[in-house]
Amino acid sequence: MLYPQQNDRRNLLNLSGFWDFKLDPDEIGASDGWSMGLDAPRTIAVPGSWNEQFEDAYHYLGMAWYLRDDVYVPSAWQGQRVMLRVGSVNYYAQLWANGQIVGEHVGGHLPFAFDITDHIKWGEANTIAVQVENHLQPNRIPAGNLPSAGGLGGSPLGGGYPSATFDFYPFAGIHRPVILYSVPQAHIEDVTVVTEIEGTTGIVSVTAQQVGDIARGTISLVGDSVVATAELSFADGMAQARLQVPNANLWSMDSPYLYDLVITLQDGGLVVDRYSLEIGIRTIAVRGTQLLLNGEPVYLKGFGRHEDFYASGRGLNQPLIVKDYSLMKWVGANSYRTSHYPYSEEEMRMADREGMLIIDEIPAVSLNFFGSENDVATRLAMCKQQLEELVVRDKNHPSVIMWSVANEPFGGMIARMINPNIPENYNETGHNFLGQLIDLAHHLDATRPATLVGIMGGPAEWLDLADVILINRYYGWYMQTGRIHEGEKGLEQELDSLAEFNKPLIMSEFGADAMAGMHSIPAQVFTEDYQRDLIKMYLDVTAKHDFVIGMHIWNFADFQATQSISRVGGMNLKGVFTRARQPKMAAYLLRERWNSQGQ
Ligand code: GCB
């Protein structure tokens, strides 16, 4: 799933902008010909969530249609393959071209593309429609409307409104750009880049896959000048090459140097196709209780985040990406987790450029292992599909240092709250499920560690599946509420017991809700003072444990969640910045600590 690009062999047309839009609550659009025109449509911006654009559709989570009937395909593209690509649709999409279905995709947050060459009308306007559906269902990833979620009362993990089994708003719609692009008949279909370091030499191994039967190609690595080249010789559509880069300029957090890798297919002297991508030469590895970048231990300072903002909802918002990066740098952060789903491809490219270290997560948030064998198998298959699609999409980003296959699979106390008669083999079922995902991550990419994020009170044997242990902890918030000092004791005790794993550990979530502008002496819950003091306590306690190699505060910014008695105004207020990106007191604490002390 290469990111589309414009060059002398490829073309692209970005169809982002205003589209016709109509809700389809009775789901009659497909049979009533909506794919060719919408009756009395309204105008919607793409990308963007419909919930934030129309107040009457805020809580609408059903079927809807997007349509453009003015799409001319440039005549110069004739003879090439024309693809229709969408960066992400939440949750299910069906694409139509001139009244014909050209493909469908299940699962939000990942791109999909279909060949529409044979459906194109040249020399006239084409009609492109995207049918989107976002029902919350128990067997979807992530799930909603769990039959037993009532057991969680007004909890954001279920039983809130809408009844998502996760703590963020289930925004719906076309969330990333719709792109029409063309590639030559014979073209480069995929590229995999793996880098190693031997002394001062960088080794860049490239695997190229083509559609077509061109025998030869080239690769060249371009830095300040061309630094290495090799011939590609294809057999069964595949070719491999290994480049050596003496005195390689390594990619790191402080100096995220990117080379351009240019790949061509060549027929005689003619360049048939060309594709280039920015790559970084770096290694990532776990050794004992350390995480090593280019052989050096790294300490992760950063956040769990969300793609969330006013008006754009979960839609791609590029100025916001730039703004968030500048604020993350302002506090001295060097990493984040794409909680709780893959972020946009544009954002991953930004991470490469800015030297951010990314823990890349699939949308397997709040998994449960209840239900029939069939139910569990359905969820596992969906998780596997999303993991495969994510690795294919993000494998070449130097910024991606780890795959996260799940956030807080329900175990222990939470599992018992959902279902007091927890089946005897529940932990085993969960272990098997999560183990399969970790194995798949290793199989898809042997060069990066894989992890899962453990919930408070969850089974220890689940954690042990991970190469790097990630835990979310809310001592002093959901437990020992209002008593930071007592929370501190709980945290210390647990950290002592976690040392036994002899693996690196990242505190992937900790924090407290704070209503911006609310203060108190002594510090009380929901004040900025309490949030700051609690975060400081976590930083101080964990700094005493060498195996803790990273602290990710929950959350970078306040974000929209579902309505429940613990979410004021439907907001999760654990941001150290407000949703409008203004700093709370905790942001100044981090700026001081992370820029001076390092931890
Ligand atoms: C968690 C979840 C996260 C929630 C957070 C909270 O453990 O992973 O999605 O938003 O707690 O604020 O409760």
mmCIF file of N, CA, C and O in Angstrom, residues 187-270:
data_model
loop_
_atom_site.group_PDB
_atom_site.id
_atom_site.type_symbol
_atom_site.label_atom_id
_atom_site.label_comp_id
_atom_site.label_asym_id
_atom_site.label_seq_id
_atom_site.Cartn_x
_atom_site.Cartn_y
_atom_site.Cartn_z
ATOM 1 N N HIS A 187 4.061 -1.703 -13.065
ATOM 2 C CA HIS A 187 4.442 -0.700 -12.059
ATOM 3 C C HIS A 187 4.963 -1.339 -10.778
ATOM 4 O O HIS A 187 4.742 -2.529 -10.528
ATOM 5 N N ILE A 188 5.611 -0.502 -9.996
ATOM 6 C CA ILE A 188 6.123 -0.940 -8.695
ATOM 7 C C ILE A 188 4.932 -0.994 -7.743
ATOM 8 O O ILE A 188 4.211 -0.007 -7.574
ATOM 9 N N GLU A 189 4.740 -2.160 -7.147
ATOM 10 C CA GLU A 189 3.552 -2.375 -6.321
ATOM 11 C C GLU A 189 3.867 -2.199 -4.836
ATOM 12 O O GLU A 189 3.052 -1.713 -4.065
ATOM 13 N N ASP A 190 5.071 -2.620 -4.454
ATOM 14 C CA ASP A 190 5.418 -2.520 -3.029
ATOM 15 C C ASP A 190 6.940 -2.448 -2.894
ATOM 16 O O ASP A 190 7.671 -2.943 -3.759
ATOM 17 N N VAL A 191 7.372 -1.833 -1.817
ATOM 18 C CA VAL A 191 8.801 -1.717 -1.529
ATOM 19 C C VAL A 191 8.977 -1.971 -0.031
ATOM 20 O O VAL A 191 8.204 -1.456 0.776
ATOM 21 N N THR A 192 9.942 -2.793 0.320
ATOM 22 C CA THR A 192 10.248 -3.015 1.731
ATOM 23 C C THR A 192 11.706 -2.678 1.963
ATOM 24 O O THR A 192 12.581 -3.178 1.256
ATOM 25 N N VAL A 193 11.939 -1.838 2.945
ATOM 26 C CA VAL A 193 13.304 -1.391 3.229
ATOM 27 C C VAL A 193 13.679 -1.811 4.653
ATOM 28 O O VAL A 193 12.917 -1.569 5.591
ATOM 29 N N VAL A 194 14.824 -2.455 4.772
ATOM 30 C CA VAL A 194 15.332 -2.818 6.096
ATOM 31 C C VAL A 194 16.744 -2.257 6.201
ATOM 32 O O VAL A 194 17.540 -2.404 5.274
ATOM 33 N N THR A 195 17.045 -1.615 7.325
ATOM 34 C CA THR A 195 18.387 -1.027 7.452
ATOM 35 C C THR A 195 19.149 -1.647 8.621
ATOM 36 O O THR A 195 18.562 -2.031 9.627
ATOM 37 N N GLU A 196 20.437 -1.754 8.426
ATOM 38 C CA GLU A 196 21.337 -2.247 9.487
ATOM 39 C C GLU A 196 22.556 -1.333 9.529
ATOM 40 O O GLU A 196 22.787 -0.564 8.594
ATOM 41 N N ILE A 197 23.338 -1.482 10.590
ATOM 42 C CA ILE A 197 24.546 -0.661 10.705
ATOM 43 C C ILE A 197 25.723 -1.582 10.998
ATOM 44 O O ILE A 197 25.648 -2.418 11.913
ATOM 45 N N GLU A 198 26.775 -1.467 10.208
ATOM 46 C CA GLU A 198 28.005 -2.228 10.482
ATOM 47 C C GLU A 198 29.141 -1.221 10.597
ATOM 48 O O GLU A 198 29.571 -0.654 9.589
ATOM 49 N N GLY A 199 29.569 -0.986 11.822
ATOM 50 C CA GLY A 199 30.580 0.055 12.038
ATOM 51 C C GLY A 199 29.995 1.401 11.657
ATOM 52 O O GLY A 199 28.962 1.810 12.184
ATOM 53 N N THR A 200 30.653 2.064 10.686
ATOM 54 C CA THR A 200 30.110 3.357 10.251
ATOM 55 C C THR A 200 29.359 3.211 8.922
ATOM 56 O O THR A 200 28.948 4.202 8.327
ATOM 57 N N THR A 201 29.199 1.960 8.490
ATOM 58 C CA THR A 201 28.528 1.732 7.199
ATOM 59 C C THR A 201 27.056 1.389 7.416
ATOM 60 O O THR A 201 26.725 0.556 8.266
ATOM 61 N N GLY A 202 26.200 2.038 6.668
ATOM 62 C CA GLY A 202 24.784 1.709 6.698
ATOM 63 C C GLY A 202 24.490 0.673 5.629
ATOM 64 O O GLY A 202 25.000 0.768 4.512
ATOM 65 N N ILE A 203 23.680 -0.333 5.980
ATOM 66 C CA ILE A 203 23.297 -1.343 4.997
ATOM 67 C C ILE A 203 21.804 -1.152 4.732
ATOM 68 O O ILE A 203 21.002 -1.157 5.672
ATOM 69 N N VAL A 204 21.444 -0.972 3.490
ATOM 70 C CA VAL A 204 20.034 -0.762 3.144
ATOM 71 C C VAL A 204 19.604 -1.912 2.233
ATOM 72 O O VAL A 204 20.062 -2.025 1.098
ATOM 73 N N SER A 205 18.750 -2.783 2.763
ATOM 74 C CA SER A 205 18.260 -3.908 1.964
ATOM 75 C C SER A 205 16.872 -3.560 1.448
ATOM 76 O O SER A 205 15.984 -3.185 2.226
ATOM 77 N N VAL A 206 16.706 -3.689 0.136
ATOM 78 C CA VAL A 206 15.449 -3.276 -0.488
ATOM 79 C C VAL A 206 14.834 -4.466 -1.218
ATOM 80 O O VAL A 206 15.513 -5.166 -1.971
ATOM 81 N N THR A 207 13.544 -4.694 -0.969
ATOM 82 C CA THR A 207 12.805 -5.688 -1.738
ATOM 83 C C THR A 207 11.734 -4.931 -2.517
ATOM 84 O O THR A 207 10.948 -4.185 -1.927
ATOM 85 N N ALA A 208 11.754 -5.119 -3.839
ATOM 86 C CA ALA A 208 10.751 -4.425 -4.669
ATOM 87 C C ALA A 208 9.847 -5.472 -5.308
ATOM 88 O O ALA A 208 10.296 -6.549 -5.700
ATOM 89 N N GLN A 209 8.557 -5.112 -5.376
ATOM 90 C CA GLN A 209 7.588 -6.015 -6.000
ATOM 91 C C GLN A 209 6.907 -5.251 -7.125
ATOM 92 O O GLN A 209 6.531 -4.092 -6.945
ATOM 93 N N GLN A 210 6.777 -5.865 -8.268
ATOM 94 C CA GLN A 210 6.106 -5.166 -9.374
ATOM 95 C C GLN A 210 4.884 -5.931 -9.859
ATOM 96 O O GLN A 210 4.749 -7.136 -9.654
ATOM 97 N N VAL A 211 3.987 -5.199 -10.502
ATOM 98 C CA VAL A 211 2.903 -5.817 -11.264
ATOM 99 C C VAL A 211 3.326 -5.652 -12.708
ATOM 100 O O VAL A 211 3.564 -4.533 -13.156
ATOM 101 N N GLY A 212 3.467 -6.753 -13.434
ATOM 102 C CA GLY A 212 3.969 -6.679 -14.811
ATOM 103 C C GLY A 212 5.153 -7.596 -14.968
ATOM 104 O O GLY A 212 5.499 -8.339 -14.039
ATOM 105 N N ASP A 213 5.768 -7.552 -16.157
ATOM 106 C CA ASP A 213 6.870 -8.495 -16.369
ATOM 107 C C ASP A 213 8.112 -7.785 -16.897
ATOM 108 O O ASP A 213 8.790 -8.240 -17.796
ATOM 109 N N ILE A 214 8.378 -6.645 -16.302
ATOM 110 C CA ILE A 214 9.611 -5.937 -16.645
ATOM 111 C C ILE A 214 10.768 -6.660 -15.941
ATOM 112 O O ILE A 214 10.668 -7.005 -14.763
ATOM 113 N N ALA A 215 11.839 -6.889 -16.681
ATOM 114 C CA ALA A 215 12.923 -7.712 -16.130
ATOM 115 C C ALA A 215 13.879 -6.924 -15.248
ATOM 116 O O ALA A 215 14.460 -7.471 -14.317
ATOM 117 N N ARG A 216 14.042 -5.642 -15.548
ATOM 118 C CA ARG A 216 15.117 -4.917 -14.867
ATOM 119 C C ARG A 216 14.633 -3.611 -14.241
ATOM 120 O O ARG A 216 13.596 -3.063 -14.619
ATOM 121 N N GLY A 217 15.446 -3.154 -13.305
ATOM 122 C CA GLY A 217 15.168 -1.872 -12.677
ATOM 123 C C GLY A 217 16.421 -1.369 -11.987
ATOM 124 O O GLY A 217 17.483 -1.987 -12.079
ATOM 125 N N THR A 218 16.276 -0.244 -11.319
ATOM 126 C CA THR A 218 17.428 0.297 -10.581
ATOM 127 C C THR A 218 16.944 0.826 -9.237
ATOM 128 O O THR A 218 15.772 1.169 -9.079
ATOM 129 N N ILE A 219 17.865 0.883 -8.301
ATOM 130 C CA ILE A 219 17.582 1.667 -7.100
ATOM 131 C C ILE A 219 18.755 2.593 -6.865
ATOM 132 O O ILE A 219 19.907 2.246 -7.139
ATOM 133 N N SER A 220 18.449 3.765 -6.377
ATOM 134 C CA SER A 220 19.537 4.647 -5.981
ATOM 135 C C SER A 220 19.154 5.354 -4.691
ATOM 136 O O SER A 220 17.976 5.655 -4.443
ATOM 137 N N LEU A 221 20.155 5.547 -3.889
ATOM 138 C CA LEU A 221 19.966 6.209 -2.612
ATOM 139 C C LEU A 221 20.606 7.577 -2.727
ATOM 140 O O LEU A 221 21.796 7.693 -3.037
ATOM 141 N N VAL A 222 19.789 8.598 -2.489
ATOM 142 C CA VAL A 222 20.276 9.951 -2.711
ATOM 143 C C VAL A 222 20.264 10.698 -1.385
ATOM 144 O O VAL A 222 19.237 10.761 -0.701
ATOM 145 N N GLY A 223 21.423 11.207 -1.025
ATOM 146 C CA GLY A 223 21.517 12.074 0.156
ATOM 147 C C GLY A 223 21.825 13.460 -0.358
ATOM 148 O O GLY A 223 21.079 14.009 -1.171
ATOM 149 N N ASP A 224 22.936 14.037 0.099
ATOM 150 C CA ASP A 224 23.347 15.322 -0.475
ATOM 151 C C ASP A 224 23.707 15.119 -1.937
ATOM 152 O O ASP A 224 23.617 16.020 -2.752
ATOM 153 N N SER A 225 24.139 13.891 -2.267
ATOM 154 C CA SER A 225 24.367 13.499 -3.654
ATOM 155 C C SER A 225 24.009 12.014 -3.729
ATOM 156 O O SER A 225 23.607 11.443 -2.724
ATOM 157 N N VAL A 226 24.137 11.408 -4.902
ATOM 158 C CA VAL A 226 23.829 9.975 -4.996
ATOM 159 C C VAL A 226 24.879 9.231 -4.180
ATOM 160 O O VAL A 226 26.087 9.400 -4.372
ATOM 161 N N VAL A 227 24.429 8.393 -3.235
ATOM 162 C CA VAL A 227 25.417 7.732 -2.383
ATOM 163 C C VAL A 227 25.568 6.250 -2.690
ATOM 164 O O VAL A 227 26.571 5.652 -2.348
ATOM 165 N N ALA A 228 24.572 5.648 -3.294
ATOM 166 C CA ALA A 228 24.702 4.230 -3.643
ATOM 167 C C ALA A 228 23.669 3.888 -4.707
ATOM 168 O O ALA A 228 22.571 4.458 -4.719
ATOM 169 N N THR A 229 24.020 2.986 -5.591
ATOM 170 C CA THR A 229 23.061 2.536 -6.614
ATOM 171 C C THR A 229 23.223 1.035 -6.785
ATOM 172 O O THR A 229 24.242 0.458 -6.435
ATOM 173 N N ALA A 230 22.158 0.408 -7.322
ATOM 174 C CA ALA A 230 22.245 -1.025 -7.646
ATOM 175 C C ALA A 230 21.253 -1.339 -8.746
ATOM 176 O O ALA A 230 20.268 -0.606 -8.947
ATOM 177 N N GLU A 231 21.543 -2.411 -9.457
ATOM 178 C CA GLU A 231 20.625 -2.902 -10.488
ATOM 179 C C GLU A 231 19.604 -3.823 -9.815
ATOM 180 O O GLU A 231 19.936 -4.533 -8.864
ATOM 181 N N LEU A 232 18.378 -3.810 -10.335
ATOM 182 C CA LEU A 232 17.374 -4.768 -9.850
ATOM 183 C C LEU A 232 17.095 -5.754 -10.964
ATOM 184 O O LEU A 232 16.919 -5.358 -12.117
ATOM 185 N N SER A 233 17.025 -7.001 -10.601
ATOM 186 C CA SER A 233 16.717 -7.996 -11.613
ATOM 187 C C SER A 233 15.536 -8.820 -11.095
ATOM 188 O O SER A 233 15.622 -9.468 -10.050
ATOM 189 N N PHE A 234 14.409 -8.737 -11.802
ATOM 190 C CA PHE A 234 13.145 -9.291 -11.280
ATOM 191 C C PHE A 234 12.946 -10.748 -11.691
ATOM 192 O O PHE A 234 13.199 -11.129 -12.840
ATOM 193 N N ALA A 235 12.478 -11.542 -10.738
ATOM 194 C CA ALA A 235 12.024 -12.906 -11.030
ATOM 195 C C ALA A 235 10.694 -13.065 -10.318
ATOM 196 O O ALA A 235 10.587 -12.736 -9.120
ATOM 197 N N ASP A 236 9.670 -13.509 -11.027
ATOM 198 C CA ASP A 236 8.312 -13.624 -10.473
ATOM 199 C C ASP A 236 7.857 -12.325 -9.814
ATOM 200 O O ASP A 236 7.229 -12.329 -8.751
ATOM 201 N N GLY A 237 8.214 -11.218 -10.419
ATOM 202 C CA GLY A 237 7.738 -9.923 -9.926
ATOM 203 C C GLY A 237 8.512 -9.366 -8.749
ATOM 204 O O GLY A 237 8.191 -8.283 -8.257
ATOM 205 N N MET A 238 9.523 -10.100 -8.255
ATOM 206 C CA MET A 238 10.245 -9.640 -7.071
ATOM 207 C C MET A 238 11.721 -9.419 -7.394
ATOM 208 O O MET A 238 12.297 -10.153 -8.189
ATOM 209 N N ALA A 239 12.308 -8.421 -6.715
ATOM 210 C CA ALA A 239 13.749 -8.194 -6.865
ATOM 211 C C ALA A 239 14.296 -7.684 -5.545
ATOM 212 O O ALA A 239 13.585 -7.006 -4.784
ATOM 213 N N GLN A 240 15.558 -8.022 -5.288
ATOM 214 C CA GLN A 240 16.171 -7.567 -4.039
ATOM 215 C C GLN A 240 17.525 -6.951 -4.318
ATOM 216 O O GLN A 240 18.196 -7.348 -5.275
ATOM 217 N N ALA A 241 17.902 -6.022 -3.468
ATOM 218 C CA ALA A 241 19.237 -5.431 -3.608
ATOM 219 C C ALA A 241 19.704 -4.969 -2.240
ATOM 220 O O ALA A 241 18.887 -4.710 -1.340
ATOM 221 N N ARG A 242 21.015 -4.902 -2.097
ATOM 222 C CA ARG A 242 21.594 -4.503 -0.816
ATOM 223 C C ARG A 242 22.575 -3.382 -1.098
ATOM 224 O O ARG A 242 23.505 -3.550 -1.893
ATOM 225 N N LEU A 243 22.327 -2.239 -0.486
ATOM 226 C CA LEU A 243 23.203 -1.086 -0.724
ATOM 227 C C LEU A 243 24.089 -0.859 0.497
ATOM 228 O O LEU A 243 23.649 -1.028 1.637
ATOM 229 N N GLN A 244 25.317 -0.457 0.239
ATOM 230 C CA GLN A 244 26.224 -0.118 1.340
ATOM 231 C C GLN A 244 26.424 1.391 1.332
ATOM 232 O O GLN A 244 26.701 1.973 0.277
ATOM 233 N N VAL A 245 26.310 1.995 2.488
ATOM 234 C CA VAL A 245 26.475 3.441 2.576
ATOM 235 C C VAL A 245 27.618 3.744 3.554
ATOM 236 O O VAL A 245 27.418 3.747 4.778
ATOM 237 N N PRO A 246 28.805 3.962 3.047
ATOM 238 C CA PRO A 246 29.920 4.262 3.942
ATOM 239 C C PRO A 246 29.661 5.579 4.679
ATOM 240 O O PRO A 246 29.046 6.500 4.126
ATOM 241 N N ASN A 247 30.117 5.666 5.911
ATOM 242 C CA ASN A 247 29.896 6.862 6.740
ATOM 243 C C ASN A 247 28.436 7.323 6.709
ATOM 244 O O ASN A 247 28.136 8.482 6.456
ATOM 245 N N ALA A 248 27.557 6.375 6.965
ATOM 246 C CA ALA A 248 26.118 6.675 6.848
ATOM 247 C C ALA A 248 25.707 7.764 7.830
ATOM 248 O O ALA A 248 26.194 7.813 8.967
ATOM 249 N N ASN A 249 24.827 8.607 7.372
ATOM 250 C CA ASN A 249 24.218 9.624 8.209
ATOM 251 C C ASN A 249 23.010 8.963 8.877
ATOM 252 O O ASN A 249 21.966 8.781 8.242
ATOM 253 N N LEU A 250 23.137 8.562 10.123
ATOM 254 C CA LEU A 250 22.090 7.764 10.761
ATOM 255 C C LEU A 250 20.870 8.612 11.124
ATOM 256 O O LEU A 250 21.003 9.800 11.425
ATOM 257 N N TRP A 251 19.715 7.944 11.108
ATOM 258 C CA TRP A 251 18.471 8.603 11.555
ATOM 259 C C TRP A 251 18.398 8.477 13.068
ATOM 260 O O TRP A 251 18.530 7.382 13.623
ATOM 261 N N SER A 252 18.207 9.605 13.742
ATOM 262 C CA SER A 252 18.051 9.551 15.204
ATOM 263 C C SER A 252 17.088 10.659 15.616
ATOM 264 O O SER A 252 16.666 11.474 14.794
ATOM 265 N N MET A 253 16.788 10.710 16.898
ATOM 266 C CA MET A 253 15.845 11.728 17.380
ATOM 267 C C MET A 253 16.416 13.130 17.180
ATOM 268 O O MET A 253 15.721 14.052 16.789
ATOM 269 N N ASP A 254 17.730 13.270 17.471
ATOM 270 C CA ASP A 254 18.337 14.604 17.368
ATOM 271 C C ASP A 254 18.654 14.977 15.936
ATOM 272 O O ASP A 254 18.734 16.158 15.582
ATOM 273 N N SER A 255 18.884 13.969 15.107
ATOM 274 C CA SER A 255 19.271 14.253 13.739
ATOM 275 C C SER A 255 18.555 13.252 12.801
ATOM 276 O O SER A 255 19.124 12.244 12.405
ATOM 277 N N PRO A 256 17.290 13.535 12.537
ATOM 278 C CA PRO A 256 16.491 12.571 11.761
ATOM 279 C C PRO A 256 16.786 12.651 10.258
ATOM 280 O O PRO A 256 15.936 13.058 9.464
ATOM 281 N N TYR A 257 17.990 12.241 9.908
ATOM 282 C CA TYR A 257 18.416 12.390 8.509
ATOM 283 C C TYR A 257 17.668 11.398 7.617
ATOM 284 O O TYR A 257 17.609 10.206 7.901
ATOM 285 N N LEU A 258 17.126 11.915 6.516
ATOM 286 C CA LEU A 258 16.391 11.059 5.577
ATOM 287 C C LEU A 258 17.082 11.045 4.223
ATOM 288 O O LEU A 258 17.456 12.099 3.694
ATOM 289 N N TYR A 259 17.260 9.858 3.694
ATOM 290 C CA TYR A 259 17.745 9.696 2.320
ATOM 291 C C TYR A 259 16.528 9.504 1.420
ATOM 292 O O TYR A 259 15.481 9.026 1.849
ATOM 293 N N ASP A 260 16.687 9.850 0.147
ATOM 294 C CA ASP A 260 15.651 9.505 -0.838
ATOM 295 C C ASP A 260 16.049 8.207 -1.503
ATOM 296 O O ASP A 260 17.151 8.099 -2.052
ATOM 297 N N LEU A 261 15.136 7.256 -1.468
ATOM 298 C CA LEU A 261 15.377 5.995 -2.167
ATOM 299 C C LEU A 261 14.539 6.034 -3.438
ATOM 300 O O LEU A 261 13.316 6.213 -3.368
ATOM 301 N N VAL A 262 15.193 5.926 -4.589
ATOM 302 C CA VAL A 262 14.456 6.017 -5.853
ATOM 303 C C VAL A 262 14.541 4.671 -6.560
ATOM 304 O O VAL A 262 15.638 4.137 -6.759
ATOM 305 N N ILE A 263 13.389 4.136 -6.905
ATOM 306 C CA ILE A 263 13.331 2.823 -7.551
ATOM 307 C C ILE A 263 12.738 3.004 -8.939
ATOM 308 O O ILE A 263 11.736 3.727 -9.100
ATOM 309 N N THR A 264 13.329 2.366 -9.936
ATOM 310 C CA THR A 264 12.740 2.441 -11.275
ATOM 311 C C THR A 264 12.558 1.042 -11.845
ATOM 312 O O THR A 264 13.263 0.107 -11.458
ATOM 313 N N LEU A 265 11.600 0.950 -12.752
ATOM 314 C CA LEU A 265 11.503 -0.215 -13.633
ATOM 315 C C LEU A 265 12.001 0.274 -14.977
ATOM 316 O O LEU A 265 11.629 1.374 -15.423
ATOM 317 N N GLN A 266 12.810 -0.530 -15.666
ATOM 318 C CA GLN A 266 13.429 -0.068 -16.918
ATOM 319 C C GLN A 266 13.223 -1.086 -18.028
ATOM 320 O O GLN A 266 13.468 -2.274 -17.825
ATOM 321 N N ASP A 267 12.798 -0.566 -19.166
ATOM 322 C CA ASP A 267 12.669 -1.424 -20.342
ATOM 323 C C ASP A 267 13.662 -0.888 -21.363
ATOM 324 O O ASP A 267 13.421 0.165 -21.971
ATOM 325 N N GLY A 268 14.774 -1.578 -21.539
ATOM 326 C CA GLY A 268 15.844 -1.000 -22.355
ATOM 327 C C GLY A 268 16.280 0.285 -21.674
ATOM 328 O O GLY A 268 16.475 0.338 -20.470
ATOM 329 N N GLY A 269 16.362 1.359 -22.434
ATOM 330 C CA GLY A 269 16.766 2.632 -21.848
ATOM 331 C C GLY A 269 15.587 3.391 -21.266
ATOM 332 O O GLY A 269 15.740 4.474 -20.684
ATOM 333 N N LEU A 270 14.380 2.861 -21.411
ATOM 334 C CA LEU A 270 13.184 3.614 -21.036
ATOM 335 C C LEU A 270 12.783 3.374 -19.583
ATOM 336 O O LEU A 270 12.681 2.215 -19.142
#
